[in-house]
mmCIF file of C-alpha atoms in Angstrom:
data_model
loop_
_atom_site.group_PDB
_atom_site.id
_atom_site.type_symbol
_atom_site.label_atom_id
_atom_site.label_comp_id
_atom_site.label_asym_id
_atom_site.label_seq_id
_atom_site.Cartn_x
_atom_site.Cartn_y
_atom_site.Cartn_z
ATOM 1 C CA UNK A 928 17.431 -5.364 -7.012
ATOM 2 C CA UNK A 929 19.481 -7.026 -4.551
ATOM 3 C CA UNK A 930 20.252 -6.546 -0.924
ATOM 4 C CA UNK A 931 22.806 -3.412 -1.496
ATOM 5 C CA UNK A 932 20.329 -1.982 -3.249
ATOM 6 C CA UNK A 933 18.035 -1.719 -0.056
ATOM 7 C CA UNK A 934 20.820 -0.824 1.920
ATOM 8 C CA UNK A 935 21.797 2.697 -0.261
ATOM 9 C CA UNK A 936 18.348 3.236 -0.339
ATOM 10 C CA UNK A 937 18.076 3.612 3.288
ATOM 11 C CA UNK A 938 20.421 5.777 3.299
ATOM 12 C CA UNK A 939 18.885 8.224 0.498
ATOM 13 C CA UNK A 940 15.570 7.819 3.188
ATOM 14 C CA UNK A 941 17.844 9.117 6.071
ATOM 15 C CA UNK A 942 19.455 11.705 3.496
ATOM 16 C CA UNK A 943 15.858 13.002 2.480
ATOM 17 C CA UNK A 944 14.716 13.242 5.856
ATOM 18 C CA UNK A 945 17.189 15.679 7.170
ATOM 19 C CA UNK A 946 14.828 18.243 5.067
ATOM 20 C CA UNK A 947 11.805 17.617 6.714
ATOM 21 C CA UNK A 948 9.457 20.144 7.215
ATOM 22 C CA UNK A 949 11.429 22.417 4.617
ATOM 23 C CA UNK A 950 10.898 21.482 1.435
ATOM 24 C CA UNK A 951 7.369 22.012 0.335
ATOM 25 C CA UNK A 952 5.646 21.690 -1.868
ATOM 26 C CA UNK A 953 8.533 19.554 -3.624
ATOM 27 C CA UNK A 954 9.163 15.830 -1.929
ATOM 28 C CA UNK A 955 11.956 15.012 0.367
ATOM 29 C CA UNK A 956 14.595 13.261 -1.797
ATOM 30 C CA UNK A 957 17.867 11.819 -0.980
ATOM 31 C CA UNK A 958 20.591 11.207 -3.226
ATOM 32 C CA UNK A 959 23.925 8.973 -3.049
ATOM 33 C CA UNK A 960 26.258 7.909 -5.756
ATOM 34 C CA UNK A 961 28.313 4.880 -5.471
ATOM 35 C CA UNK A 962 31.150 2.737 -7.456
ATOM 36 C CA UNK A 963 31.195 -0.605 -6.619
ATOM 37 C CA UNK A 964 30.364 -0.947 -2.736
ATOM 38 C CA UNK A 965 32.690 2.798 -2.401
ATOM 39 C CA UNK A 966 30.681 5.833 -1.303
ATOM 40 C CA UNK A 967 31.552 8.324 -3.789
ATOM 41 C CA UNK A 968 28.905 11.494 -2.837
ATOM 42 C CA UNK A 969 25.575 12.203 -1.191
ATOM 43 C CA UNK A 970 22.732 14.309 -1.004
ATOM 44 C CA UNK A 971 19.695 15.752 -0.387
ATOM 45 C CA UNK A 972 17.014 18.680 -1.390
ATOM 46 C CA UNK A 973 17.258 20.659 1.373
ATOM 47 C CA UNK A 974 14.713 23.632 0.523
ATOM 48 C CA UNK A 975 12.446 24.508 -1.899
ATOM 49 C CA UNK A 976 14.273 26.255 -4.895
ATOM 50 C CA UNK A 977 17.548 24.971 -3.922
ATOM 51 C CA UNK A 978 19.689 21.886 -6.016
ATOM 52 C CA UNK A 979 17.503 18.902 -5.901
ATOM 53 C CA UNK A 980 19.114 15.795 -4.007
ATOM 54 C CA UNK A 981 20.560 14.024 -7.775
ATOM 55 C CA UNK A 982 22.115 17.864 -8.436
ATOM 56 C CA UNK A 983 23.199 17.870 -5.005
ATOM 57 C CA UNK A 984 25.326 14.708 -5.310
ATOM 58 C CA UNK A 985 26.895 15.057 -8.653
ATOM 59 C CA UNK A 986 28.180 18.541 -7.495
ATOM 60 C CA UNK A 987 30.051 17.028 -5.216
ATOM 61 C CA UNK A 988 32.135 15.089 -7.532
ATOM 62 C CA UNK A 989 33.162 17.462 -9.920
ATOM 63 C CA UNK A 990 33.054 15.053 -13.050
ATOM 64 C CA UNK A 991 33.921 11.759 -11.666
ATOM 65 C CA UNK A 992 30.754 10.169 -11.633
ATOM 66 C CA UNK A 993 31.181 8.540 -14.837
ATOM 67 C CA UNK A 994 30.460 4.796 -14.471
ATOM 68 C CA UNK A 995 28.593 4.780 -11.171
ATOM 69 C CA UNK A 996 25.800 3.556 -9.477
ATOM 70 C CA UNK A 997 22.914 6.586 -8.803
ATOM 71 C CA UNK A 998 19.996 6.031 -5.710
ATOM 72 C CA UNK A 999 17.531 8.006 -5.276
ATOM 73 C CA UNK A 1000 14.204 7.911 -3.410
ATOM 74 C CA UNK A 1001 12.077 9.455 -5.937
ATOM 75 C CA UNK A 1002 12.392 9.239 -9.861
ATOM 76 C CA UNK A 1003 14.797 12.214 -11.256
ATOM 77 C CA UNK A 1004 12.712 14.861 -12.397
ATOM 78 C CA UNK A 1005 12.973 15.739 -15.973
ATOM 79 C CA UNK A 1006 10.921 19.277 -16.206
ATOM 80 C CA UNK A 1007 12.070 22.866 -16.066
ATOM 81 C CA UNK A 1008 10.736 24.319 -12.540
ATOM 82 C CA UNK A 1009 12.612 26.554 -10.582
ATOM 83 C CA UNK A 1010 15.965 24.174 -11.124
ATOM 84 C CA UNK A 1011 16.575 22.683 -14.305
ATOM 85 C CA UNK A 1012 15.675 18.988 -15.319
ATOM 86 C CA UNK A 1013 18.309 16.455 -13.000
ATOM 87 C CA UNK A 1014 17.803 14.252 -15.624
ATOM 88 C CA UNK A 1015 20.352 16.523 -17.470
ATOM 89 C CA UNK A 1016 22.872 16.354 -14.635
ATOM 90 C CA UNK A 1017 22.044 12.306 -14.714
ATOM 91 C CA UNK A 1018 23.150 12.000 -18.675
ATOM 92 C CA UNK A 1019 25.871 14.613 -18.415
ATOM 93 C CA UNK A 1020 27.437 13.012 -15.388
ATOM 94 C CA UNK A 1021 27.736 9.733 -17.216
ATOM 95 C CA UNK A 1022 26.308 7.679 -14.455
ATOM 96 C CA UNK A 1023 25.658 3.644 -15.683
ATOM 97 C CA UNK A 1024 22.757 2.564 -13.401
ATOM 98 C CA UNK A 1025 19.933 4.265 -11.420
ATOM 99 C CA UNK A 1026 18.273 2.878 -8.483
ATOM 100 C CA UNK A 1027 14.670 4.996 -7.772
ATOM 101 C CA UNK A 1028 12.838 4.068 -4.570
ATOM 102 C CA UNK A 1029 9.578 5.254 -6.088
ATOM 103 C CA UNK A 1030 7.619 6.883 -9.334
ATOM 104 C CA UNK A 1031 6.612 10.371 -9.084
ATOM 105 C CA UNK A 1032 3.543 11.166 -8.920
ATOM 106 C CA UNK A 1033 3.653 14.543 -10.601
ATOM 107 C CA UNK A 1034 1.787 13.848 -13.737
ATOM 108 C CA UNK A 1035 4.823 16.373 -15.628
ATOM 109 C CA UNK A 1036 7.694 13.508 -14.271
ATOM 110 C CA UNK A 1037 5.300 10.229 -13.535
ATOM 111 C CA UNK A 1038 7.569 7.781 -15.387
ATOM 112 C CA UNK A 1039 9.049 10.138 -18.139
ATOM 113 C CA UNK A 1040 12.125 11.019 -15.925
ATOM 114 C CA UNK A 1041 13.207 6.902 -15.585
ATOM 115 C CA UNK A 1042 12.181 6.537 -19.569
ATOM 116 C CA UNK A 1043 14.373 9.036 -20.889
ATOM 117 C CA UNK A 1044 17.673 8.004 -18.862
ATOM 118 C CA UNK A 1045 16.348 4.134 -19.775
ATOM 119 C CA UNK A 1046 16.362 5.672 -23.400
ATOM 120 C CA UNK A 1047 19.869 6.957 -23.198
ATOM 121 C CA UNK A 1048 21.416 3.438 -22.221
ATOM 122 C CA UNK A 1049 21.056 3.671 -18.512
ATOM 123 C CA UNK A 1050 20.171 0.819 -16.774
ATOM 124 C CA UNK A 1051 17.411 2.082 -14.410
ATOM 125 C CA UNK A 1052 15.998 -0.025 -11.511
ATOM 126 C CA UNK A 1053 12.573 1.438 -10.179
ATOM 127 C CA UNK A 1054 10.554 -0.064 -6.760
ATOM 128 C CA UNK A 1055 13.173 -0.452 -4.020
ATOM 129 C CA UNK A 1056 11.777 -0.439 -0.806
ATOM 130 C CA UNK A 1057 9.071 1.554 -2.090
ATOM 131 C CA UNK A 1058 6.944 1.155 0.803
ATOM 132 C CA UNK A 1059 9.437 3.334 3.116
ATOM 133 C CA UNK A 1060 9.785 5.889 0.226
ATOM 134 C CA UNK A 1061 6.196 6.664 0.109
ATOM 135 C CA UNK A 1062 5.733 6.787 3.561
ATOM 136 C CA UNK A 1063 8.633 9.554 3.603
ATOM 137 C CA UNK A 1064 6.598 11.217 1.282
ATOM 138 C CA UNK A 1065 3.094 10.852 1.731
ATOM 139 C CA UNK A 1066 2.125 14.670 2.269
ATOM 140 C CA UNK A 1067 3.957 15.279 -1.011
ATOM 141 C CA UNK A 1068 2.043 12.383 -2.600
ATOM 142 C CA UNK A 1069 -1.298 13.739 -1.600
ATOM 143 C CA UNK A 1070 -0.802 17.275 -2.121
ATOM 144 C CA UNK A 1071 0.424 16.055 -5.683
ATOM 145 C CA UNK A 1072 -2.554 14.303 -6.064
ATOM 146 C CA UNK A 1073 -4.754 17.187 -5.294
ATOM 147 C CA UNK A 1074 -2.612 19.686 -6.958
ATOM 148 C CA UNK A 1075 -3.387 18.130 -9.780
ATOM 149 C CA UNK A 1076 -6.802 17.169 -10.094
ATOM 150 C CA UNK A 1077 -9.136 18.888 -11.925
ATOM 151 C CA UNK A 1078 -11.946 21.594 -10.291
ATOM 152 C CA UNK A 1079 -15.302 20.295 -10.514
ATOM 153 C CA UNK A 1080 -16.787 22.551 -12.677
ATOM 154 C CA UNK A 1081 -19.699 24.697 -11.579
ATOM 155 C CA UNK A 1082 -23.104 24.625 -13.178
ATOM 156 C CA UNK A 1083 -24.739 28.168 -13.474
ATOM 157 C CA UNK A 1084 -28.127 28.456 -11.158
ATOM 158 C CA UNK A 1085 -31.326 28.513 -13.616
#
């Protein structure tokens, strides 16, 4: 991580938060792809159901991603939901190094979406100014957290 690093990240925060309010129950993500210091594409989820942030980017660039430098507040998710996996758009994009803010909490990405591009020989940085990322998304985080958990069971009357 260095201090460029921080600085894309910020922007993926200010990216993310143009979506506020409108993307639950999915996260507020931000996405920009760079080469070098150069600003090739950004993006961000801007609804539920639409291209996710990473998607949102790539798009942009029509193929000529290969070799860059991918931020993204929130680890790319790598499940079938209503959009297919980003991780997919990630590898087919040929993109060299990922930068995630933060770990997602949903237990189907939580790590899994950073090992498999780490798997396919991307260099993937995880933790930059995770503080601000999780603040972004701490309804997400909770709802996540509660989305997930399991009912306490109820024990029939005698």
């Amino acid at each position: 991580m260095n201090e460029s690093d921080v600085r894309w990240m910020e922007r993926c925060l200010e990216l993310a938060a143009l979506a506020a309010g409108r993307t639950a129950p999915n996260p507020m993500v931000g996405a920009v792809v760079v080469r070098g210091e150069e600003l090739l594409a950004e993006g961000f989820h801007e609804r539920a159901g639409m291209a996710h942030a990473e998607v949102d980017a790539l798009r942009k660039l029509a193929g000529r991603a290969e070799g860059a430098t991918l931020y993204v507040n929130l680890e790319p998710c790598c499940h079938h939901g209503r959009t297919p996996p980003c991780t997919d758009a990630v590898l087919r994009a040929g993109i060299r190094r990922v930068v995630i803010g933060m770990i997602d909490p949903d237990p189907r990405v939580s790590g899994k979406g950073a090992a498999l591009l780490e798997s396919a020989g991307i260099e993937v940085v995880v933790g930059v100014h995770e503080p601000a990322c999780r603040e972004l998304n701490r309804a997400y985080i909770a709802s996540t957290a509660e989305g997930f958990a399991l009912p306490a069971r109820a024990t029939p009357a005698s």
